CSV table of N, CA, C and O and ligand atoms in Angstrom, one decimal:
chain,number,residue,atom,x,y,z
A,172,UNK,N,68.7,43.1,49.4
A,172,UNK,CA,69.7,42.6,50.5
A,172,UNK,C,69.2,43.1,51.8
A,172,UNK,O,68.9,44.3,51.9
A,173,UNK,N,69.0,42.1,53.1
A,173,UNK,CA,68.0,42.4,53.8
A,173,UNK,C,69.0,43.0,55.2
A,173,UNK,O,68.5,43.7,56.0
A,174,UNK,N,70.8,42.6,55.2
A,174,UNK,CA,71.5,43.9,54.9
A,174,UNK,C,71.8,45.1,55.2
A,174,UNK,O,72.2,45.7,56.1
A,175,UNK,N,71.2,45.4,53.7
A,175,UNK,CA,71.4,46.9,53.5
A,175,UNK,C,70.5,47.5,54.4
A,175,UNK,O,70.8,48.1,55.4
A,176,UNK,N,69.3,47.4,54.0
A,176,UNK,CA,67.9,48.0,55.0
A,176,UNK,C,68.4,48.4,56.3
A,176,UNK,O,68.4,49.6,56.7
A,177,UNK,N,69.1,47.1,57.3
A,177,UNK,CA,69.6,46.9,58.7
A,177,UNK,C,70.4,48.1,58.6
A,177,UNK,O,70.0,49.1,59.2
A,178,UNK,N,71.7,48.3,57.9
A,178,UNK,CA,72.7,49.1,58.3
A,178,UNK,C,72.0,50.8,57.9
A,178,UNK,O,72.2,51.8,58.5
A,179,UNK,N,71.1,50.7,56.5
A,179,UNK,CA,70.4,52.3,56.4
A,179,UNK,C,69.2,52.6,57.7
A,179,UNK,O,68.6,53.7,57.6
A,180,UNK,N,68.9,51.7,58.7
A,180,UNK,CA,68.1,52.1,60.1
A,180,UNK,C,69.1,52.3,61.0
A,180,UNK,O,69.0,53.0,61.9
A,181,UNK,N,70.0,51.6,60.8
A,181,UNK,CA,71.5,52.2,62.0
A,181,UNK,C,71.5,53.5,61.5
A,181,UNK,O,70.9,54.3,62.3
A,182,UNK,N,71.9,54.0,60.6
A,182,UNK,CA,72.6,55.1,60.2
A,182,UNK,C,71.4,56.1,60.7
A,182,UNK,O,71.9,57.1,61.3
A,183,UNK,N,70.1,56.1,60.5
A,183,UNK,CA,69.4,56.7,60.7
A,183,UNK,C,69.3,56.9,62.5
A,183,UNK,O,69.2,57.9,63.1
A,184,UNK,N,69.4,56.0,62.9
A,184,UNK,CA,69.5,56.0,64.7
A,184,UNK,C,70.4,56.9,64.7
A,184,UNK,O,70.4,57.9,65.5
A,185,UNK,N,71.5,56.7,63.7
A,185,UNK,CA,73.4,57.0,64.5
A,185,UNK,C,73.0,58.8,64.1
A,185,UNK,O,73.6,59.7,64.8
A,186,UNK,N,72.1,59.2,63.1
A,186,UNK,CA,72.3,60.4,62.3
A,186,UNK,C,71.3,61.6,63.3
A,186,UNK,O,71.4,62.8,63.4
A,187,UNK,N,70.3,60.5,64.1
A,187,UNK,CA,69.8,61.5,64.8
A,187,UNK,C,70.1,61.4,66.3
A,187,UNK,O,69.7,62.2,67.1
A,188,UNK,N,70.9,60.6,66.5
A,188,UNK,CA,71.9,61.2,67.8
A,188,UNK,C,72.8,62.0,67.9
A,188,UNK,O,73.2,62.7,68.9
A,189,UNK,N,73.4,62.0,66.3
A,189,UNK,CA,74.6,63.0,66.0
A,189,UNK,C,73.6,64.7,65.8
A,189,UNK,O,74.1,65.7,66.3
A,190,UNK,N,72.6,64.8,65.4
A,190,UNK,CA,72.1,66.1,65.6
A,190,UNK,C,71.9,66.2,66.4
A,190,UNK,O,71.6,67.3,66.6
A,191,UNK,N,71.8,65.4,67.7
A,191,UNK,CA,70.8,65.9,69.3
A,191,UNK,C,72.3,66.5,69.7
A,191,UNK,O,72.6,67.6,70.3
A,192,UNK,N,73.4,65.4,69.3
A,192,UNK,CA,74.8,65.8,69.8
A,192,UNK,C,75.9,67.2,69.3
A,192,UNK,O,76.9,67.6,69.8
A,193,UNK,N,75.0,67.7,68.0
A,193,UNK,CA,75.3,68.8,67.4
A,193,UNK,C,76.3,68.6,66.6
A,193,UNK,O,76.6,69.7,66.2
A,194,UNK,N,77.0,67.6,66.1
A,194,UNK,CA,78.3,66.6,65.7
A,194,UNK,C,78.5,66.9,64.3
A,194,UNK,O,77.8,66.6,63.2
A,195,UNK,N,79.2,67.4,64.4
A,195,UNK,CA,80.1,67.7,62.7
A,195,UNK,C,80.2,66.1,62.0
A,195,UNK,O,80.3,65.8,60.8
A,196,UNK,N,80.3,65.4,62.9
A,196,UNK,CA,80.7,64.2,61.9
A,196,UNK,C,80.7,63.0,63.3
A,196,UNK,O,80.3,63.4,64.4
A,197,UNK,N,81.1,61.6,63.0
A,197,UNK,CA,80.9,60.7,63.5
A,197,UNK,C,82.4,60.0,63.0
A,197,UNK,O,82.7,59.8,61.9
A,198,UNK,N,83.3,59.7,64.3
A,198,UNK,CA,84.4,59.1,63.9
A,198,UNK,C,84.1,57.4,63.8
A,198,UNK,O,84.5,56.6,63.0
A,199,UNK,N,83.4,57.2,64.7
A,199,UNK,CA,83.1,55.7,64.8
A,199,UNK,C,82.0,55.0,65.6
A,199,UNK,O,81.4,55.6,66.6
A,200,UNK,N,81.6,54.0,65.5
A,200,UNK,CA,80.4,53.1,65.7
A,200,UNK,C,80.9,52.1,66.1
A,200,UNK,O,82.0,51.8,65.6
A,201,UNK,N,80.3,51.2,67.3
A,201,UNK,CA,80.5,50.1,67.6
A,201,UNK,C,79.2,49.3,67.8
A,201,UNK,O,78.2,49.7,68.4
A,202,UNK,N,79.3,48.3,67.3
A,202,UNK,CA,77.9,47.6,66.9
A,202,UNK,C,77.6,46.5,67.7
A,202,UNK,O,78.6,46.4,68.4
A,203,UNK,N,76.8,45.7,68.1
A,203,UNK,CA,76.8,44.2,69.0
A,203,UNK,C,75.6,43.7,67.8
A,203,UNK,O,74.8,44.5,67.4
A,204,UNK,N,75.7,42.5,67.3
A,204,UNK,CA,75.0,41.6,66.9
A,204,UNK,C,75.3,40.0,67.4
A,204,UNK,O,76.2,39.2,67.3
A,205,UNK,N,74.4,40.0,67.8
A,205,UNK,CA,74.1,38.5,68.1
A,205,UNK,C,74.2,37.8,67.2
A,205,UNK,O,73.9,38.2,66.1
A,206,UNK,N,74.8,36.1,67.4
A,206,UNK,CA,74.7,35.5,66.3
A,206,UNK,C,73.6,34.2,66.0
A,206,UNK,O,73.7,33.1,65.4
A,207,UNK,N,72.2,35.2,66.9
A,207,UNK,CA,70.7,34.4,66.1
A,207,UNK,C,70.4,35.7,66.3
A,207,UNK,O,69.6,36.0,67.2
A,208,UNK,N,70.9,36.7,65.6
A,208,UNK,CA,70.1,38.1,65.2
A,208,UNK,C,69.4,38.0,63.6
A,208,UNK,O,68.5,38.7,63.2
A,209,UNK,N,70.1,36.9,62.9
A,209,UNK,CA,69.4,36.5,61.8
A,209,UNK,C,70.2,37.9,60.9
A,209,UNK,O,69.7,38.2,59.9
A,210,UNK,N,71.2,38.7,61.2
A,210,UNK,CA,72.1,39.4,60.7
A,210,UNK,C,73.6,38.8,60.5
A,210,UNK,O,74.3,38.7,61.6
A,211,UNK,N,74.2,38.3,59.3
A,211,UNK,CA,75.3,38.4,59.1
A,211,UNK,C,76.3,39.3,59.2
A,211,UNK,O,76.5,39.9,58.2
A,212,UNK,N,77.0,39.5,60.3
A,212,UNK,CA,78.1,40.8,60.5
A,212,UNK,C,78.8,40.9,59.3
A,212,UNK,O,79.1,42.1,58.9
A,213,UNK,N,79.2,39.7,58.3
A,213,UNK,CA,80.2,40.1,57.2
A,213,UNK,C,79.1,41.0,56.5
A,213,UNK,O,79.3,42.2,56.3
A,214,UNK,N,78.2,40.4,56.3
A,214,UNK,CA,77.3,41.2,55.1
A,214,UNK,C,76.8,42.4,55.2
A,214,UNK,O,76.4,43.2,54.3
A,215,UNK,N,76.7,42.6,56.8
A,215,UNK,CA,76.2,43.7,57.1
A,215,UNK,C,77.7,44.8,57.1
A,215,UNK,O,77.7,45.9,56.6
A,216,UNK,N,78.5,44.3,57.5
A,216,UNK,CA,79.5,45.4,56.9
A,216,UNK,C,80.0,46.0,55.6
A,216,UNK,O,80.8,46.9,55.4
A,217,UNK,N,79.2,44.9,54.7
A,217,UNK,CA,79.4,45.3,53.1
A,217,UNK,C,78.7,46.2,53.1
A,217,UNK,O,78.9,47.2,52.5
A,218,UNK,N,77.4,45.7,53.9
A,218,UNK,CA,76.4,47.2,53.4
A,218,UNK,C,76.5,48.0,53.7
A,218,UNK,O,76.0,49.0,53.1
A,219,UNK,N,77.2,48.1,55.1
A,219,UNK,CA,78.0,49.7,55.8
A,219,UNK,C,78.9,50.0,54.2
A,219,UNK,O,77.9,50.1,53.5
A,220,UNK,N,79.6,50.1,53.7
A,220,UNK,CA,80.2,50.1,52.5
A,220,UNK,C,79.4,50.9,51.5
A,220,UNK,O,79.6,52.0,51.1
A,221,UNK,N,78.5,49.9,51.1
A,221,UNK,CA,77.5,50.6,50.6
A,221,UNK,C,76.5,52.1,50.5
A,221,UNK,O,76.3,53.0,49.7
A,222,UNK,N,76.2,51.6,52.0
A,222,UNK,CA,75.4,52.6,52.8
A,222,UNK,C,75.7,53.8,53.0
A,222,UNK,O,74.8,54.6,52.9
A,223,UNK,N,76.9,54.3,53.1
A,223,UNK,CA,77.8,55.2,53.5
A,223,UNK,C,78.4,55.9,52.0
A,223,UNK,O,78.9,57.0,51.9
A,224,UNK,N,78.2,55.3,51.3
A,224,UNK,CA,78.6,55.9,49.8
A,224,UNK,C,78.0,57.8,49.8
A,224,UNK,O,77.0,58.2,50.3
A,225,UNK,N,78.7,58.2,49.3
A,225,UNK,CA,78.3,59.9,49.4
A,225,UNK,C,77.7,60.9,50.6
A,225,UNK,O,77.3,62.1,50.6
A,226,UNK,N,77.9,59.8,51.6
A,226,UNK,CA,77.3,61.0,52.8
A,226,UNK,C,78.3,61.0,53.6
A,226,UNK,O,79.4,60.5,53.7
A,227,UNK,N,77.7,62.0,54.5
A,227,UNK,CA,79.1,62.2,56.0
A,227,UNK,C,79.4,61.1,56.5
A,227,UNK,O,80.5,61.3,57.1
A,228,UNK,N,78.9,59.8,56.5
A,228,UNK,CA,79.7,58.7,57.5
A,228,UNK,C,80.6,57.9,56.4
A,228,UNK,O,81.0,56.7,56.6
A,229,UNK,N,81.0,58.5,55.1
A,229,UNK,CA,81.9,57.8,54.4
A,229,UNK,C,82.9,57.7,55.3
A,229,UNK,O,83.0,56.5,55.5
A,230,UNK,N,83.4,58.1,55.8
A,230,UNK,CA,84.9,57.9,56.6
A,230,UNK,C,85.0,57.4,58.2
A,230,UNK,O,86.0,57.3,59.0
A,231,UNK,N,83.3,56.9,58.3
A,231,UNK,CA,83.0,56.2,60.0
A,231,UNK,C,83.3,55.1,60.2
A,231,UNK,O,82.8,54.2,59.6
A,232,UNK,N,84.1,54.9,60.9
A,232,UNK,CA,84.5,53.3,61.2
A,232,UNK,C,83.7,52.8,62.0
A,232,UNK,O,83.7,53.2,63.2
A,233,UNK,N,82.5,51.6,61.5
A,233,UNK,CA,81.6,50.2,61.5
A,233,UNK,C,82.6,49.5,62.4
A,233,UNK,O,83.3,48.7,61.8
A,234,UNK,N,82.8,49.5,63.3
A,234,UNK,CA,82.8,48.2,64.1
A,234,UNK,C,82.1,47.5,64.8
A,234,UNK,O,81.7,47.9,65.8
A,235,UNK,N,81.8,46.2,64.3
A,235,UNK,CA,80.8,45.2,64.3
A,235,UNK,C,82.0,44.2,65.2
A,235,UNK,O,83.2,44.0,65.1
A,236,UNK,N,80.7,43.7,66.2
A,236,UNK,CA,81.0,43.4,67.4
A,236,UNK,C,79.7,41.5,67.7
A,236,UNK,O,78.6,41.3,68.2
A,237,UNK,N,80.8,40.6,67.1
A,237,UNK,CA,80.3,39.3,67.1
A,237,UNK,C,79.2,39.1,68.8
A,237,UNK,O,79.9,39.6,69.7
A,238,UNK,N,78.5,38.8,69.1
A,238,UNK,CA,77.8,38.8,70.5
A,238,UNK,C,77.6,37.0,70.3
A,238,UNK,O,76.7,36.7,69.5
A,239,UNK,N,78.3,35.8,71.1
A,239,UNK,CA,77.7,34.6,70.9
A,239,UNK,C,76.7,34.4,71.9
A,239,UNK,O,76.4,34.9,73.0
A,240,UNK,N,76.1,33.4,71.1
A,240,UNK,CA,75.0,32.9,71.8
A,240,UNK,C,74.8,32.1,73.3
A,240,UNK,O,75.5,31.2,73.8
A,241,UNK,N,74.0,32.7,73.6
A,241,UNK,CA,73.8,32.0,75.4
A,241,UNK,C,72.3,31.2,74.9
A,241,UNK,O,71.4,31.7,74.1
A,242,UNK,N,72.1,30.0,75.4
A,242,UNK,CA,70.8,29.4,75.1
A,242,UNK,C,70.6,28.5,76.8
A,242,UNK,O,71.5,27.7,77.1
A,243,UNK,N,69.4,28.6,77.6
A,243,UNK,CA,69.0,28.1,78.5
A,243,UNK,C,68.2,27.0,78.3
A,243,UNK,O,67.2,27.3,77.6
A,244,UNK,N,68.2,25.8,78.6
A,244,UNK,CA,67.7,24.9,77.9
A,244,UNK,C,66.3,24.6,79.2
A,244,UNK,O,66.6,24.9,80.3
A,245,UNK,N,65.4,24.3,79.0
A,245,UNK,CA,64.1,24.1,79.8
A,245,UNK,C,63.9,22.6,79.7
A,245,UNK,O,63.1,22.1,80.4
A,246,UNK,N,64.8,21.5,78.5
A,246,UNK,CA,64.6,20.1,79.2
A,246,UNK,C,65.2,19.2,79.8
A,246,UNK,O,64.8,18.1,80.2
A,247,UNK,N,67.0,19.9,79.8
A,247,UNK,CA,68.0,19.3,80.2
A,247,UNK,C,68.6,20.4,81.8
A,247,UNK,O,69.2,20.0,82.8
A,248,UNK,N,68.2,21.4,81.7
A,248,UNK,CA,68.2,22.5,82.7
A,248,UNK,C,70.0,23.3,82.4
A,248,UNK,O,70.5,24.0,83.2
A,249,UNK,N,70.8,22.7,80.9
A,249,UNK,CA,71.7,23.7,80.6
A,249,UNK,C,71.8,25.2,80.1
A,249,UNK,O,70.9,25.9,79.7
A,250,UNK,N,73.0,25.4,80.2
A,250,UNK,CA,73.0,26.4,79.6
A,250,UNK,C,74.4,26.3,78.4
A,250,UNK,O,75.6,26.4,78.7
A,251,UNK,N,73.8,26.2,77.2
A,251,UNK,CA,74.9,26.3,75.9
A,251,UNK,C,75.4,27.4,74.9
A,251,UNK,O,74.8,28.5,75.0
A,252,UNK,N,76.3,27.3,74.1
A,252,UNK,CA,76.3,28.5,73.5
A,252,UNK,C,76.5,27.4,71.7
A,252,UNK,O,77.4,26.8,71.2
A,253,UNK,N,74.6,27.9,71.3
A,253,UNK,CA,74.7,27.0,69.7
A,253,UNK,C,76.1,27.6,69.0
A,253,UNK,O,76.6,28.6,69.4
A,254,UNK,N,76.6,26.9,68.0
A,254,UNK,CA,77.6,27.2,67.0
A,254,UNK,C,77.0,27.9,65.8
A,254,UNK,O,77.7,28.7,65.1
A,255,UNK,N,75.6,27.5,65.4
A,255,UNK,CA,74.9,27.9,64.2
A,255,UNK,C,73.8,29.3,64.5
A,255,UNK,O,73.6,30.0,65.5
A,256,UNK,N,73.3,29.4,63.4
A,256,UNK,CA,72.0,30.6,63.4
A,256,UNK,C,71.2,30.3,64.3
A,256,UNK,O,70.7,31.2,65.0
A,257,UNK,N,70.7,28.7,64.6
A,257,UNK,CA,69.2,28.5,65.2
A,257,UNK,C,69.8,27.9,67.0
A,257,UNK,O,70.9,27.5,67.4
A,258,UNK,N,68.8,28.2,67.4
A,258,UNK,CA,68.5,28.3,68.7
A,258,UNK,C,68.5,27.0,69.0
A,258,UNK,O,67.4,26.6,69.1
A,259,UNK,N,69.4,26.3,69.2
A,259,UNK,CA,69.1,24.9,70.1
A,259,UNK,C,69.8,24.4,71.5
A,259,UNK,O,70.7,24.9,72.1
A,260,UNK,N,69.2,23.5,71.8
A,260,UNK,CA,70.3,23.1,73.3
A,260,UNK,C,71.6,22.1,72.8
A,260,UNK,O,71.5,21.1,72.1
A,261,UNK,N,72.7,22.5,73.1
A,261,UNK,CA,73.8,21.9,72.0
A,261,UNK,C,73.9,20.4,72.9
A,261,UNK,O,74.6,19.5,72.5
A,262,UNK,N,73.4,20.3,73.8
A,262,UNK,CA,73.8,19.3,75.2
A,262,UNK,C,72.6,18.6,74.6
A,262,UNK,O,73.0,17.8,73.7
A,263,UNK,N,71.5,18.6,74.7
A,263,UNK,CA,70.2,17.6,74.2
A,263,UNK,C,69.2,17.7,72.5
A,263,UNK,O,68.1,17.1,72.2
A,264,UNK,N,69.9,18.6,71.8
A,264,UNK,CA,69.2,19.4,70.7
A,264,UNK,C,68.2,19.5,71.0
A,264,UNK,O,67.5,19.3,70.1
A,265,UNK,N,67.3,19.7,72.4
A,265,UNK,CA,66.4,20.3,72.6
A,265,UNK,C,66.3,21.6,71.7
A,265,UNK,O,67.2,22.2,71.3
A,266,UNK,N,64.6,22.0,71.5
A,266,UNK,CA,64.7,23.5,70.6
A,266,UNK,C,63.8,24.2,71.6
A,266,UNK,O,63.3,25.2,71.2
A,267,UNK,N,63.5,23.4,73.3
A,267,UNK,CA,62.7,23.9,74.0
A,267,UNK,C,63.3,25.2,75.0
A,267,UNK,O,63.3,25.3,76.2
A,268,UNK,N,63.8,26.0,74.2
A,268,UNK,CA,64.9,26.9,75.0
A,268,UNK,C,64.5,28.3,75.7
A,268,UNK,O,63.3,28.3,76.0
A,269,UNK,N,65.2,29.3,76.0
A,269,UNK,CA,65.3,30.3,76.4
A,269,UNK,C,66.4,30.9,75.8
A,269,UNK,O,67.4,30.3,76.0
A,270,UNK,N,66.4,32.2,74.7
A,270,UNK,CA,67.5,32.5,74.3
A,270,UNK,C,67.8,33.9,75.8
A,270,UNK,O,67.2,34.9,76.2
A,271,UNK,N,68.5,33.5,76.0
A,271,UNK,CA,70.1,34.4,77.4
A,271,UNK,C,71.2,35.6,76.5
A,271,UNK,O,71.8,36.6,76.9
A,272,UNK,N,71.1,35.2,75.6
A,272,UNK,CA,71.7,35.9,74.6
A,272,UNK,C,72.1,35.9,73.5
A,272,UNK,O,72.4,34.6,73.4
A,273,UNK,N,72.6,36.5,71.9
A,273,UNK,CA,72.7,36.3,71.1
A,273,UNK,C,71.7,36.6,69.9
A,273,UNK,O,71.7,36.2,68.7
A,274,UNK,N,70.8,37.5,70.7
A,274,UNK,CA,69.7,38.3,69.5
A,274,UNK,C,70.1,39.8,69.5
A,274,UNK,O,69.8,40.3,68.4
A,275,UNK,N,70.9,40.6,70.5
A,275,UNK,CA,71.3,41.7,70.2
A,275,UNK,C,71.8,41.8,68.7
A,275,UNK,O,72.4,41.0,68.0
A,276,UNK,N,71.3,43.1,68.5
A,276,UNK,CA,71.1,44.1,67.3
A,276,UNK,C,71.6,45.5,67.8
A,276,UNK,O,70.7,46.4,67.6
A,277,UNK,N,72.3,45.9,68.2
A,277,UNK,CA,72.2,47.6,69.0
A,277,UNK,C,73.7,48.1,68.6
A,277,UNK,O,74.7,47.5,68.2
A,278,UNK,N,73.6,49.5,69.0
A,278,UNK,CA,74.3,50.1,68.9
A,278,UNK,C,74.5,50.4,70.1
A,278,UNK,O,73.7,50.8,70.9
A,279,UNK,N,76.6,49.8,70.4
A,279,UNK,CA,77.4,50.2,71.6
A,279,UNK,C,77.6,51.5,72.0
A,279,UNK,O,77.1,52.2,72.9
A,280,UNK,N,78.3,51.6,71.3
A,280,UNK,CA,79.2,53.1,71.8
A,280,UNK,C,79.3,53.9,70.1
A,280,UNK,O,79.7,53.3,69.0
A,281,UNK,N,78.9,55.2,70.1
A,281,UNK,CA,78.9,56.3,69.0
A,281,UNK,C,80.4,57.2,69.6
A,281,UNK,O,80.5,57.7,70.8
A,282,UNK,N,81.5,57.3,68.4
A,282,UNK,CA,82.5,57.9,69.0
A,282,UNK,C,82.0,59.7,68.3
A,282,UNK,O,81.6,59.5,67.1
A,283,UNK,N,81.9,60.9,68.6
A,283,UNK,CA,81.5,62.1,67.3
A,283,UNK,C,82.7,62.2,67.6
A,283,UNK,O,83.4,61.9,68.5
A,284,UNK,N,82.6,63.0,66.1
A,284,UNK,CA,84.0,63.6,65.3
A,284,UNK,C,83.8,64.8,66.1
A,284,UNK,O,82.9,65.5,65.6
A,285,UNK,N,84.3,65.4,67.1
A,285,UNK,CA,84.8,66.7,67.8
A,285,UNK,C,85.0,67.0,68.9
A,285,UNK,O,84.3,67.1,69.8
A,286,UNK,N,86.4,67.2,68.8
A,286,UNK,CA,87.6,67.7,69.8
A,286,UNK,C,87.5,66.4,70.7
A,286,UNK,O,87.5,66.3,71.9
A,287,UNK,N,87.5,65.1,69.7
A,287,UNK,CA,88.0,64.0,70.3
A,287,UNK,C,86.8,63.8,71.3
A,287,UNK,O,87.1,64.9,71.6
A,288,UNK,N,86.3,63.6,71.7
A,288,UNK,CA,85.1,63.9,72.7
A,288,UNK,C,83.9,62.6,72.3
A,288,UNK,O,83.0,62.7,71.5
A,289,UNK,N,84.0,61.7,72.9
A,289,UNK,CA,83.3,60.6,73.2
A,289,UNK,C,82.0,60.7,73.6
A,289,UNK,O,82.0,61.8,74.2
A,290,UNK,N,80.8,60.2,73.6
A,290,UNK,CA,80.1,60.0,74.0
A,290,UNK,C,79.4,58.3,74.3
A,290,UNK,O,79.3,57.7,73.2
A,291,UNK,N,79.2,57.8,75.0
A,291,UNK,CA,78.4,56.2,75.3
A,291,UNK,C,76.4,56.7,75.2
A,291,UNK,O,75.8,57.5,76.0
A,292,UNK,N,75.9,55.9,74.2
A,292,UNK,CA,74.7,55.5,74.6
A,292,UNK,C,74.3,54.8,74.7
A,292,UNK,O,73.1,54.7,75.0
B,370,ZN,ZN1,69.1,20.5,76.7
């Protein structure tokens, strides 16, 4: 499941910010995926499920954060937002594009578990 992999390299991002941060624990995650990241948010949150089985982020709340697509078209000179995975101009199905947005994969905001205490990276 290609998934799982995605969400066990989050965790490893999220696990060594939480040591730089000294963090007993991690209350929550906020995610941005694009929807031509070629990641399904449902699926990727199963594998947060998964993922999370027996370690400290069992109790981290995954919030996965839909990002739609922005697509610049180079033969009609729009700018669309596709409905699907692939990258097209929804105005000319041009596929001669510019993706603007909708490939983000990142992590928003890491909330740590102590004394309520936020951090943004
Ligand atoms: Zn176009």
């Amino acid at each position: 499941m290609h998934e799982l992999s995605i969400a066990q390299s989050i965790m490893e991002r999220v696990e060594a910010i939480r040591v730089e941060h000294e963090a007993p624990g991690i209350a929550s995650v906020q995610l941005q995926v694009g929807t031509l990241s070629g990641v399904d948010p449902y699926a990727l949150e199963m594998a947060f499920t998964v993922a999370v089985e027996g370690t400290l982020y069992a109790d981290t709340r995954w919030d996965i954060q839909r990002i739609p697509a922005s697509v610049d078209c180079r033969s009609c000179g729009k700018t669309t937002t596709p409905d699907g995975p692939f990258p097209i101009c929804m105005s000319c199905d041009s596929t001669d594009i510019e993706i603007a947005a909708g490939r983000e994969l990142m992590i928003e905001t890491i909330e740590v578990d102590r004394d309520e205490e936020s951090n943004n990276v």
